[in-house]
Short mmCIF file of C-alpha atoms and ligand atoms in Angstrom, two decimals:
data_model
loop_
_atom_site.label_atom_id
_atom_site.label_comp_id
_atom_site.label_asym_id
_atom_site.label_seq_id
_atom_site.Cartn_x
_atom_site.Cartn_y
_atom_site.Cartn_z
CA MET A 1 -37.75 -39.74 -10.66
CA ALA A 2 -39.79 -37.02 -12.24
CA LYS A 3 -37.77 -34.13 -13.91
CA VAL A 4 -39.88 -31.33 -12.36
CA ASN A 5 -39.31 -32.34 -8.86
CA ILE A 6 -35.67 -32.98 -8.82
CA MET A 7 -34.76 -29.46 -7.78
CA ARG A 8 -37.17 -29.33 -4.83
CA LEU A 9 -35.08 -32.14 -3.17
CA LEU A 10 -32.71 -29.66 -2.26
CA PRO A 11 -33.20 -27.42 0.83
CA SER A 12 -32.81 -23.97 1.32
CA VAL A 13 -29.74 -22.11 2.50
CA ASP A 14 -31.85 -21.27 5.89
CA GLU A 15 -32.56 -24.48 6.51
CA LEU A 16 -29.03 -26.05 5.90
CA PHE A 17 -27.66 -22.89 8.13
CA LYS A 18 -30.16 -24.14 11.07
CA HIS A 19 -28.92 -27.96 10.74
CA GLU A 20 -27.40 -28.75 14.19
CA LYS A 21 -24.33 -30.30 12.58
CA LEU A 22 -23.54 -26.60 10.90
CA ALA A 23 -24.72 -24.69 14.07
CA ALA A 24 -22.09 -26.73 16.05
CA LEU A 25 -19.32 -24.89 13.57
CA ASN A 26 -20.36 -21.48 14.61
CA GLU A 27 -17.86 -21.55 17.56
CA SER A 28 -14.91 -21.79 15.30
CA ILE A 29 -15.88 -20.27 11.78
CA PRO A 30 -17.66 -16.84 11.36
CA ALA A 31 -21.55 -16.95 10.31
CA VAL A 32 -20.81 -15.20 7.06
CA ARG A 33 -18.14 -17.72 5.97
CA ILE A 34 -20.30 -20.51 6.63
CA LYS A 35 -23.59 -18.78 4.71
CA ASN A 36 -21.49 -18.21 1.64
CA SER A 37 -19.99 -21.69 1.56
CA VAL A 38 -23.49 -23.13 2.15
CA ARG A 39 -24.54 -20.84 -0.93
CA ASP A 40 -21.73 -22.06 -2.93
CA ALA A 41 -22.17 -25.52 -2.14
CA LEU A 42 -25.96 -25.53 -3.00
CA THR A 43 -25.30 -23.79 -6.47
CA ALA A 44 -22.78 -26.64 -7.28
CA LEU A 45 -25.44 -29.43 -6.00
CA ARG A 46 -28.22 -27.39 -8.47
CA GLU A 47 -25.67 -27.55 -11.07
CA GLU A 48 -25.06 -31.14 -10.67
CA TYR A 49 -28.75 -32.00 -10.69
CA LEU A 50 -29.38 -29.84 -13.77
CA ALA A 51 -26.57 -31.72 -15.62
CA ARG A 52 -27.73 -34.93 -14.67
CA LYS A 53 -31.52 -34.61 -14.46
CA ASP A 54 -32.05 -36.81 -17.71
CA ASP A 55 -29.88 -39.48 -16.62
CA PRO A 56 -31.90 -42.48 -15.52
CA ASP A 57 -29.28 -43.79 -13.23
CA PHE A 58 -29.03 -40.85 -11.28
CA ILE A 59 -30.16 -40.81 -7.56
CA PRO A 60 -30.51 -37.67 -5.82
CA TYR A 61 -28.79 -37.09 -2.45
CA ASP A 62 -30.47 -37.64 0.73
CA GLU A 63 -30.32 -35.20 3.43
CA ASP A 64 -27.41 -36.91 5.48
CA GLU A 65 -25.03 -36.82 1.92
CA ILE A 66 -25.86 -33.52 1.46
CA VAL A 67 -25.33 -32.06 4.82
CA GLU A 68 -21.70 -33.92 4.43
CA LYS A 69 -20.91 -32.18 1.18
CA VAL A 70 -21.93 -28.88 2.68
CA LEU A 71 -19.64 -29.33 5.71
CA SER A 72 -16.58 -30.42 3.87
CA ARG A 73 -17.08 -27.33 1.83
CA ILE A 74 -17.20 -25.15 4.64
CA LEU A 75 -14.18 -26.69 6.22
CA ALA A 76 -12.61 -26.60 2.60
CA ASP A 77 -13.50 -23.03 2.35
CA HIS A 78 -12.21 -22.16 5.54
CA GLU A 79 -8.62 -23.73 5.54
CA THR A 80 -5.96 -21.39 5.57
CA SER A 81 -4.50 -20.55 2.44
CA LEU A 82 -0.53 -21.24 3.47
CA LYS A 83 -0.73 -25.22 3.97
CA LYS A 84 2.01 -27.59 4.95
CA VAL A 85 3.09 -29.76 2.38
CA ILE A 86 5.53 -32.81 2.28
CA ASN A 87 8.48 -32.52 -0.18
CA GLY A 88 9.26 -35.58 -1.74
CA THR A 89 10.93 -34.00 -4.78
CA GLY A 90 14.23 -34.23 -3.29
CA ILE A 91 14.99 -30.72 -4.24
CA VAL A 92 16.49 -29.23 -1.00
CA ILE A 93 16.13 -25.41 -1.45
CA HIS A 94 12.73 -25.61 -3.30
CA THR A 95 11.53 -22.07 -3.89
CA ASN A 96 7.90 -23.11 -4.64
CA LEU A 97 7.92 -24.74 -1.45
CA GLY A 98 9.38 -22.03 0.88
CA ARG A 99 12.84 -22.50 0.28
CA SER A 100 15.24 -23.20 3.20
CA LEU A 101 13.64 -24.57 6.45
CA LEU A 102 14.79 -23.29 9.81
CA PRO A 103 16.86 -24.72 12.33
CA GLU A 104 15.02 -25.95 15.28
CA VAL A 105 16.94 -23.35 18.04
CA VAL A 106 15.20 -20.68 15.81
CA ARG A 107 11.86 -21.62 17.30
CA ASP A 108 12.17 -19.98 20.81
CA ALA A 109 13.62 -17.17 19.34
CA LEU A 110 10.99 -16.33 16.98
CA LEU A 111 8.43 -17.02 19.90
CA ASP A 112 10.27 -14.50 22.14
CA ALA A 113 10.15 -11.99 19.16
CA ALA A 114 6.94 -12.35 18.39
CA PHE A 115 5.30 -12.15 22.05
CA SER A 116 7.61 -10.04 24.04
CA TYR A 117 8.85 -6.29 23.72
CA ASN A 118 12.21 -6.46 23.12
CA ASN A 119 15.39 -4.07 22.19
CA LEU A 120 14.76 -3.90 18.57
CA GLU A 121 15.51 -0.48 18.40
CA TYR A 122 16.65 0.37 21.48
CA ASP A 123 19.90 0.80 23.07
CA LEU A 124 19.79 -0.78 26.61
CA LYS A 125 23.20 0.53 28.01
CA SER A 126 22.63 4.16 27.15
CA GLY A 127 18.59 4.09 27.47
CA GLN A 128 18.59 5.72 24.12
CA ARG A 129 16.97 5.06 20.75
CA GLY A 130 19.08 2.08 18.92
CA SER A 131 19.24 0.74 15.68
CA ARG A 132 17.85 -2.33 14.47
CA TYR A 133 20.75 -2.96 12.22
CA THR A 134 23.22 -3.77 15.11
CA HIS A 135 21.93 -6.84 16.17
CA LEU A 136 23.32 -9.21 13.58
CA GLU A 137 26.63 -7.08 12.88
CA SER A 138 28.82 -8.54 15.15
CA THR A 139 27.86 -12.29 13.93
CA ILE A 140 28.02 -11.43 10.46
CA LYS A 141 31.30 -9.51 10.82
CA GLU A 142 32.78 -12.85 12.76
CA LEU A 143 31.40 -15.02 10.06
CA THR A 144 32.72 -13.21 6.85
CA GLY A 145 35.55 -10.87 8.12
CA ALA A 146 33.43 -8.07 6.64
CA GLU A 147 34.07 -4.31 7.81
CA ASP A 148 30.48 -3.64 7.76
CA VAL A 149 27.06 -5.06 7.50
CA LEU A 150 23.41 -4.55 6.35
CA VAL A 151 20.32 -6.92 6.04
CA VAL A 152 17.50 -6.05 4.09
CA ASN A 153 14.33 -7.85 3.08
CA ASN A 154 15.82 -10.11 0.57
CA ASN A 155 18.65 -10.59 -1.97
CA ALA A 156 16.98 -8.97 -4.80
CA ALA A 157 16.57 -5.74 -2.43
CA ALA A 158 20.19 -6.10 -1.34
CA VAL A 159 20.97 -6.07 -4.96
CA MET A 160 19.05 -3.06 -5.73
CA LEU A 161 19.94 -1.26 -2.84
CA ALA A 162 23.68 -1.51 -3.59
CA LEU A 163 23.48 -0.50 -7.14
CA ASN A 164 21.12 2.38 -6.26
CA THR A 165 23.45 3.77 -3.60
CA MET A 166 26.74 3.14 -5.73
CA VAL A 167 25.99 3.59 -9.25
CA GLN A 168 24.01 6.76 -8.96
CA GLY A 169 23.21 7.43 -12.71
CA ARG A 170 26.58 6.43 -13.93
CA GLU A 171 27.55 2.79 -15.62
CA ALA A 172 27.83 -0.50 -14.25
CA ILE A 173 30.29 -2.52 -16.03
CA ILE A 174 29.11 -6.50 -16.45
CA SER A 175 30.13 -9.47 -18.56
CA ARG A 176 27.53 -10.45 -21.03
CA GLY A 177 27.79 -13.94 -19.52
CA GLU A 178 26.57 -12.59 -16.26
CA LEU A 179 23.15 -10.85 -17.72
CA VAL A 180 21.01 -13.43 -16.04
CA GLU A 181 17.51 -13.66 -14.99
CA ILE A 182 16.44 -15.23 -11.65
CA GLY A 183 13.33 -16.82 -10.51
CA GLY A 184 11.29 -15.56 -13.54
CA SER A 185 11.21 -11.70 -12.68
CA PHE A 186 14.36 -10.64 -11.51
CA ARG A 187 16.80 -9.46 -14.52
CA VAL A 188 19.89 -7.95 -13.82
CA PRO A 189 19.74 -5.48 -16.47
CA GLU A 190 16.08 -4.39 -15.27
CA VAL A 191 17.11 -4.20 -11.98
CA LEU A 192 20.11 -1.83 -12.63
CA LYS A 193 17.55 0.22 -14.77
CA MET A 194 15.23 0.55 -11.90
CA SER A 195 18.19 1.67 -9.69
CA GLY A 196 18.92 4.51 -11.89
CA GLY A 197 22.01 2.86 -13.27
CA PHE A 198 23.18 2.51 -16.91
CA LEU A 199 24.43 -1.12 -18.18
CA ARG A 200 27.86 -1.34 -19.89
CA GLU A 201 27.90 -5.00 -21.32
CA VAL A 202 31.36 -6.26 -21.98
CA GLY A 203 32.60 -9.33 -23.25
CA THR A 204 30.74 -12.04 -25.02
CA THR A 205 28.38 -14.94 -23.63
CA ASN A 206 30.91 -17.45 -23.09
CA LYS A 207 34.26 -15.20 -22.87
CA THR A 208 34.97 -12.06 -21.20
CA HIS A 209 38.50 -11.12 -20.22
CA LEU A 210 40.15 -8.83 -17.93
CA TYR A 211 40.77 -6.39 -20.67
CA ASP A 212 37.34 -5.74 -21.57
CA TYR A 213 36.37 -4.55 -18.17
CA GLU A 214 39.50 -2.44 -18.61
CA GLU A 215 38.80 -1.13 -22.10
CA ALA A 216 35.28 -0.05 -20.83
CA ILE A 217 36.47 1.79 -17.81
CA CYS A 218 35.71 5.82 -18.33
CA GLU A 219 34.49 8.86 -16.50
CA GLU A 220 31.03 7.24 -16.53
CA THR A 221 31.87 4.32 -14.38
CA GLY A 222 30.40 3.80 -11.35
CA ILE A 223 31.11 0.23 -10.58
CA LEU A 224 32.36 -3.15 -11.65
CA LEU A 225 29.63 -5.99 -11.35
CA LYS A 226 29.97 -9.52 -10.70
CA VAL A 227 26.66 -11.65 -10.45
CA HIS A 228 27.37 -15.22 -9.87
CA THR A 229 25.47 -17.32 -12.53
CA SER A 230 23.80 -19.35 -9.98
CA ASN A 231 21.27 -20.96 -11.83
CA TYR A 232 22.60 -22.04 -15.09
CA HIS A 233 26.09 -23.03 -16.33
CA ILE A 234 27.97 -22.67 -19.57
CA ILE A 235 30.26 -25.36 -20.63
CA GLY A 236 32.90 -25.55 -23.08
CA PHE A 237 34.88 -22.89 -24.44
CA THR A 238 34.76 -20.41 -21.44
CA GLU A 239 36.35 -17.94 -19.58
CA THR A 240 35.26 -15.51 -16.52
CA VAL A 241 37.40 -13.16 -14.56
CA ASP A 242 37.71 -13.91 -11.13
CA GLY A 243 36.70 -11.41 -8.16
CA ARG A 244 40.53 -11.22 -7.41
CA ASP A 245 41.24 -9.73 -10.70
CA LEU A 246 38.50 -7.51 -10.95
CA ALA A 247 39.00 -6.22 -7.56
CA GLU A 248 42.72 -5.30 -8.41
CA LEU A 249 41.33 -3.50 -11.61
CA GLY A 250 38.95 -1.81 -9.48
CA ARG A 251 41.55 -0.56 -6.92
CA LYS A 252 43.95 0.71 -10.03
CA HIS A 253 41.14 2.94 -11.36
CA ASP A 254 39.69 3.68 -7.85
CA ILE A 255 36.38 2.11 -8.91
CA PRO A 256 34.38 -0.20 -6.41
CA VAL A 257 33.81 -3.74 -7.07
CA VAL A 258 30.21 -5.48 -6.16
CA GLU A 259 29.75 -9.00 -6.29
CA ASP A 260 26.16 -10.59 -6.11
CA LEU A 261 26.94 -14.01 -4.80
CA GLY A 262 23.32 -15.32 -4.92
CA SER A 263 23.31 -18.29 -2.11
CA GLY A 264 25.31 -17.24 0.91
CA LEU A 265 27.57 -19.59 2.22
CA PHE A 266 29.76 -19.97 5.38
CA VAL A 267 31.03 -23.28 4.98
CA ASP A 268 33.33 -24.69 2.33
CA LEU A 269 31.11 -27.67 1.13
CA SER A 270 33.64 -29.36 -1.10
CA LYS A 271 34.98 -30.56 2.54
CA TYR A 272 31.26 -32.53 2.24
CA GLY A 273 31.72 -34.13 -1.26
CA LEU A 274 30.00 -31.08 -2.92
CA GLU A 275 31.12 -29.05 -5.55
CA TYR A 276 33.13 -25.96 -4.39
CA GLU A 277 31.24 -22.82 -4.15
CA PRO A 278 32.76 -19.44 -2.99
CA THR A 279 31.70 -18.81 0.48
CA VAL A 280 31.39 -15.05 1.44
CA ARG A 281 34.60 -14.74 3.30
CA ASP A 282 36.38 -16.05 0.49
CA THR A 283 34.91 -13.54 -1.94
CA LEU A 284 35.57 -10.81 0.29
CA ALA A 285 39.14 -11.76 1.01
CA LYS A 286 39.80 -11.45 -2.72
CA GLY A 287 39.35 -7.71 -2.25
CA VAL A 288 35.61 -7.22 -3.63
CA ASP A 289 34.36 -4.27 -1.92
CA VAL A 290 30.43 -5.19 -1.78
CA VAL A 291 28.92 -8.63 -1.68
CA THR A 292 25.42 -9.47 -1.56
CA PHE A 293 23.65 -12.72 -0.73
CA SER A 294 20.22 -14.43 0.08
CA GLY A 295 19.40 -15.67 3.73
CA ASP A 296 17.16 -18.56 2.78
CA LYS A 297 19.16 -20.19 -0.01
CA LEU A 298 22.53 -22.36 0.92
CA LEU A 299 22.74 -20.33 4.23
CA GLY A 300 19.56 -22.14 5.45
CA GLY A 301 17.84 -19.21 7.26
CA PRO A 302 15.04 -16.94 7.01
CA GLN A 303 14.30 -14.81 3.53
CA ALA A 304 16.79 -11.87 3.81
CA GLY A 305 19.36 -10.25 1.93
CA ILE A 306 22.60 -9.55 3.68
CA ILE A 307 24.92 -6.82 2.29
CA VAL A 308 28.71 -7.14 3.55
CA GLY A 309 31.82 -4.99 2.56
CA ARG A 310 33.55 -1.84 3.14
CA LYS A 311 31.98 0.68 5.67
CA LYS A 312 31.92 3.44 3.51
CA TYR A 313 29.45 1.98 0.90
CA ILE A 314 27.71 0.13 3.56
CA GLN A 315 27.18 3.61 5.54
CA ALA A 316 26.13 5.23 2.26
CA MET A 317 23.40 2.62 1.97
CA LYS A 318 22.17 2.79 5.49
CA LYS A 319 21.42 6.59 4.78
CA ASN A 320 19.84 5.60 1.59
CA GLN A 321 15.76 6.37 1.81
CA LEU A 322 15.35 2.99 0.18
CA THR A 323 16.69 1.22 3.14
CA ARG A 324 13.71 2.00 5.29
CA ALA A 325 11.33 0.57 2.57
CA LEU A 326 13.37 -2.52 2.08
CA ARG A 327 13.72 -2.95 6.04
CA VAL A 328 13.68 -6.36 7.94
CA ASP A 329 11.40 -6.87 10.66
CA LYS A 330 12.04 -8.41 14.10
CA MET A 331 10.90 -11.92 13.20
CA THR A 332 13.53 -12.20 10.49
CA ILE A 333 16.21 -10.47 12.43
CA SER A 334 15.73 -13.26 15.33
CA ALA A 335 15.64 -16.14 13.14
CA LEU A 336 18.59 -14.95 11.41
CA GLU A 337 20.87 -14.33 14.26
CA ALA A 338 19.60 -17.87 15.78
CA THR A 339 20.82 -19.58 12.49
CA LEU A 340 24.01 -17.53 12.14
CA ARG A 341 24.82 -18.27 15.56
CA LEU A 342 24.96 -22.02 14.73
CA TYR A 343 27.85 -21.35 11.95
CA LEU A 344 30.29 -20.08 14.86
CA ASP A 345 30.62 -23.85 15.16
CA GLU A 346 30.86 -25.57 11.82
CA ASP A 347 29.77 -29.17 13.08
CA ARG A 348 26.77 -27.85 15.00
CA ALA A 349 25.72 -25.92 11.82
CA MET A 350 25.93 -29.08 9.72
CA ALA A 351 23.94 -30.94 12.01
CA ALA A 352 21.41 -28.45 13.12
CA ILE A 353 20.58 -26.61 9.93
CA PRO A 354 18.11 -28.55 7.93
CA THR A 355 19.36 -27.16 4.21
CA MET A 356 23.10 -28.10 5.47
CA ARG A 357 21.79 -31.55 6.80
CA MET A 358 19.82 -32.39 3.77
CA LEU A 359 22.57 -31.52 1.42
CA THR A 360 25.08 -33.78 3.28
CA LEU A 361 23.02 -36.87 4.14
CA THR A 362 25.05 -40.16 3.26
CA LEU A 363 23.77 -42.55 0.69
CA GLU A 364 23.53 -44.99 3.64
CA GLU A 365 21.16 -42.90 5.48
CA LEU A 366 19.10 -42.44 2.47
CA ALA A 367 19.21 -45.87 1.62
CA HIS A 368 17.75 -46.85 4.97
CA ARG A 369 14.90 -44.38 5.04
CA ALA A 370 13.84 -45.70 1.56
CA GLU A 371 13.88 -49.09 3.08
CA VAL A 372 11.75 -48.32 5.88
CA LEU A 373 9.24 -46.47 3.74
CA TYR A 374 9.18 -49.12 1.23
CA ARG A 375 8.60 -52.12 3.92
CA ASN A 376 5.90 -49.87 5.74
CA LEU A 377 3.91 -49.40 2.45
CA LEU A 378 4.37 -53.14 1.34
CA ARG A 379 2.71 -53.83 4.78
CA LYS A 380 -0.06 -51.26 4.70
CA VAL A 381 -1.08 -50.86 0.98
CA LYS A 382 -2.17 -53.41 -1.70
CA THR A 383 -3.41 -52.04 -4.81
CA CYS A 384 -0.10 -50.51 -6.15
CA HIS A 385 3.51 -51.71 -7.11
CA LEU A 386 6.25 -50.48 -5.21
CA ASP A 387 10.18 -50.13 -5.67
CA VAL A 388 12.95 -48.36 -4.29
CA VAL A 389 15.26 -46.85 -7.07
CA ASP A 390 18.40 -44.92 -7.50
CA CYS A 391 17.90 -40.93 -8.12
CA GLN A 392 19.26 -37.90 -8.03
CA SER A 393 18.29 -34.92 -5.66
CA GLN A 394 19.30 -31.33 -6.79
CA VAL A 395 20.23 -28.54 -4.56
CA GLY A 396 17.45 -26.05 -5.91
CA GLY A 397 17.26 -22.29 -5.17
CA GLY A 398 19.39 -21.59 -8.26
CA SER A 399 22.51 -22.86 -6.17
CA LEU A 400 24.75 -25.46 -7.54
CA PRO A 401 22.75 -26.00 -10.81
CA GLN A 402 24.90 -28.80 -12.07
CA GLU A 403 25.34 -30.77 -8.79
CA ARG A 404 23.44 -33.96 -8.70
CA LEU A 405 23.15 -35.44 -5.38
CA PRO A 406 22.96 -39.23 -5.12
CA SER A 407 19.64 -40.40 -3.33
CA ARG A 408 17.21 -43.04 -3.23
CA ALA A 409 13.62 -43.13 -4.13
CA VAL A 410 10.45 -44.89 -3.42
CA THR A 411 8.15 -45.53 -6.42
CA ILE A 412 4.92 -46.26 -6.59
CA VAL A 413 2.57 -47.30 -9.44
CA PRO A 414 -1.09 -47.74 -8.75
CA MET A 415 -3.05 -50.54 -10.04
CA ASN A 416 -6.47 -48.84 -10.10
CA MET A 417 -5.86 -45.47 -11.43
CA SER A 418 -3.79 -43.51 -13.54
CA LEU A 419 -0.10 -42.05 -12.36
CA ASN A 420 -1.84 -38.63 -12.94
CA ASP A 421 -5.00 -39.31 -10.77
CA PHE A 422 -2.66 -40.54 -8.10
CA GLU A 423 -0.22 -37.68 -8.18
CA ARG A 424 -3.34 -35.26 -8.05
CA ARG A 425 -4.73 -37.15 -5.02
CA MET A 426 -1.39 -36.99 -3.10
CA ARG A 427 -1.10 -33.42 -3.94
CA LEU A 428 -4.61 -32.43 -2.67
CA GLY A 429 -5.21 -35.06 0.07
CA LYS A 430 -4.92 -34.39 3.57
CA TYR A 431 -0.84 -34.13 3.79
CA HIS A 432 -0.28 -32.42 0.37
CA VAL A 433 2.38 -34.87 -0.62
CA ILE A 434 4.47 -33.39 -3.49
CA GLY A 435 6.33 -36.01 -5.43
CA LYS A 436 6.94 -36.25 -9.42
CA ILE A 437 6.20 -38.51 -12.05
CA HIS A 438 9.33 -40.09 -13.76
CA LYS A 439 9.61 -42.75 -16.05
CA GLU A 440 6.26 -43.90 -15.75
CA ARG A 441 6.32 -44.01 -12.07
CA TYR A 442 5.41 -41.72 -8.93
CA GLU A 443 8.66 -40.96 -7.32
CA LEU A 444 9.34 -39.86 -4.10
CA ASP A 445 13.02 -38.85 -2.99
CA VAL A 446 13.70 -39.46 0.56
CA ARG A 447 16.11 -36.89 0.86
CA THR A 448 13.86 -34.17 1.52
CA PHE A 449 11.50 -35.88 4.19
CA LEU A 450 11.40 -34.61 7.72
CA GLU A 451 10.53 -36.53 10.80
CA GLY A 452 7.25 -37.98 10.95
CA ASP A 453 6.92 -37.62 7.25
CA MET A 454 7.10 -41.28 6.47
CA GLU A 455 4.02 -42.32 8.54
CA LYS A 456 1.99 -39.40 7.03
CA ILE A 457 3.04 -40.58 3.46
CA VAL A 458 1.86 -44.40 4.31
CA ASP A 459 -1.31 -42.82 5.24
CA ALA A 460 -1.68 -40.42 2.26
CA VAL A 461 -0.92 -43.44 -0.26
CA LYS A 462 -3.68 -45.61 1.64
CA LEU A 463 -6.12 -42.51 1.34
CA ALA A 464 -5.13 -41.83 -2.10
CA LEU A 465 -5.61 -45.50 -3.50
CA LYS A 466 -8.82 -45.73 -1.75
CA ASP A 467 -11.83 -45.39 -4.05
CA ASN A 468 -13.77 -42.69 -2.25
CA GLY A 469 -16.49 -42.24 -5.14
CA ARG A 470 -20.06 -42.65 -4.17
CA ALA A 471 -20.66 -45.54 -7.02
CA SER A 472 -18.25 -47.84 -5.22
CA ALA A 473 -19.97 -47.02 -1.76
CA GLU A 474 -23.29 -48.49 -3.35
C1 PLP B 1 18.34 -15.79 -5.85
C2 PLP B 1 19.50 -14.75 -6.18
C3 PLP B 1 19.02 -13.37 -5.99
C4 PLP B 1 17.77 -13.01 -5.45
O1 PLP B 1 17.68 -13.51 -4.22
P1 PLP B 1 16.30 -13.50 -3.25
O2 PLP B 1 16.99 -13.68 -1.65
O3 PLP B 1 15.60 -14.71 -3.81
O4 PLP B 1 15.90 -12.25 -3.33
C5 PLP B 1 19.86 -12.60 -6.59
N1 PLP B 1 20.98 -12.81 -7.40
C6 PLP B 1 21.09 -14.25 -7.44
C7 PLP B 1 22.68 -14.47 -8.23
C8 PLP B 1 20.58 -15.17 -7.06
O5 PLP B 1 21.04 -16.28 -7.21
#
């Protein structure tokens, strides 16, 4: 192939744009998008040709190949950015993979909220303007025993709103062991500063006593703050002050006590063999004045921040201008209401809420799943080594950080490519399977699979192991 001619073998943007296969896409993909993708695909091809122009083995693509490449480029460019993935990590509340999955009953609620007018801020009885915050009130009160309720965009917003309303230029007394950072950017001291309050740290990293709080109380004290150390755990010589004692101290000095619980929990998980985590009801029963928690961690609902507690503080928060900026939309309200109603019957909640269900799967169920996947893979794929191993799932989402749930994983070791290559192909392939490389094997923990995932995984493994390079086709 003569060097000079090589670039001429590529068609022009206009020629390609008029190709019948591309013209057929015009129905579903806007022309500007197609043109941009064609241009980018041609640029990539030109670069490839230039890079390989001195390579004696290089054979330029024929027209069909070029059209195929351009087509797949257009389709890839036009894919939605938010994609379904298969969670093979065993981390149930996986913050990077969208945290909690909603229960099936939410589907209808969401469709109604999205496609019908509703009484979001309309009081049907009086025919007057209503409040969006009333919809969740009675259910949350029933589940937690709270006097009053406010739901905002997420728990970070809930903490900020509570601090901004209740500290008001004064000090929040907090233990040095609870000055935590959650999810990279949410740091308790920074949030307090942003909300216009001042930090008064007491105690040490490992030990804080009730007298540490008491000695720090002064004219400037706005609140006593307790933050659940969700995502880490100090072991050894430690001491923290229980919410009950802190609440008593607060009452004695007429200072409100706020607790950021992190994960919102309505069910005592120790009944199901997990570590005990305080429920929202237990925390309020200790006398804590205001409790904040997430909607999409252990609670298993949509992203939301829920604030419960004494009426006078919640009422003050409702009047705070920040509330308007942090408000929840109708989709969240409807999804949260449908999720919360399940908790009125604990058995139903445990069965219907995916987060609860995944956390309480038995080892027998998990072992069965692993066996089914293993056998199906054994039948359908050849060029890899397969096995079923014991593994440990995590709760995730900064909840129950020490809990390790015994589970089963199917492991795959490809024969014709590296583990890293295989992992990348699984991740980028049609189904976006997210697994992990552990002890020189590719590992899929079956705990976080959804219905239908196993068939897709078999297909994904088949596709990943297939050598789809051009060289092998020739
Ligand atoms: C997760 C968490 C938050 C933040 O909650 P989001 O719902 O993610 O905004 C705040 N505090 C604690 C203790 C948490 O665990």
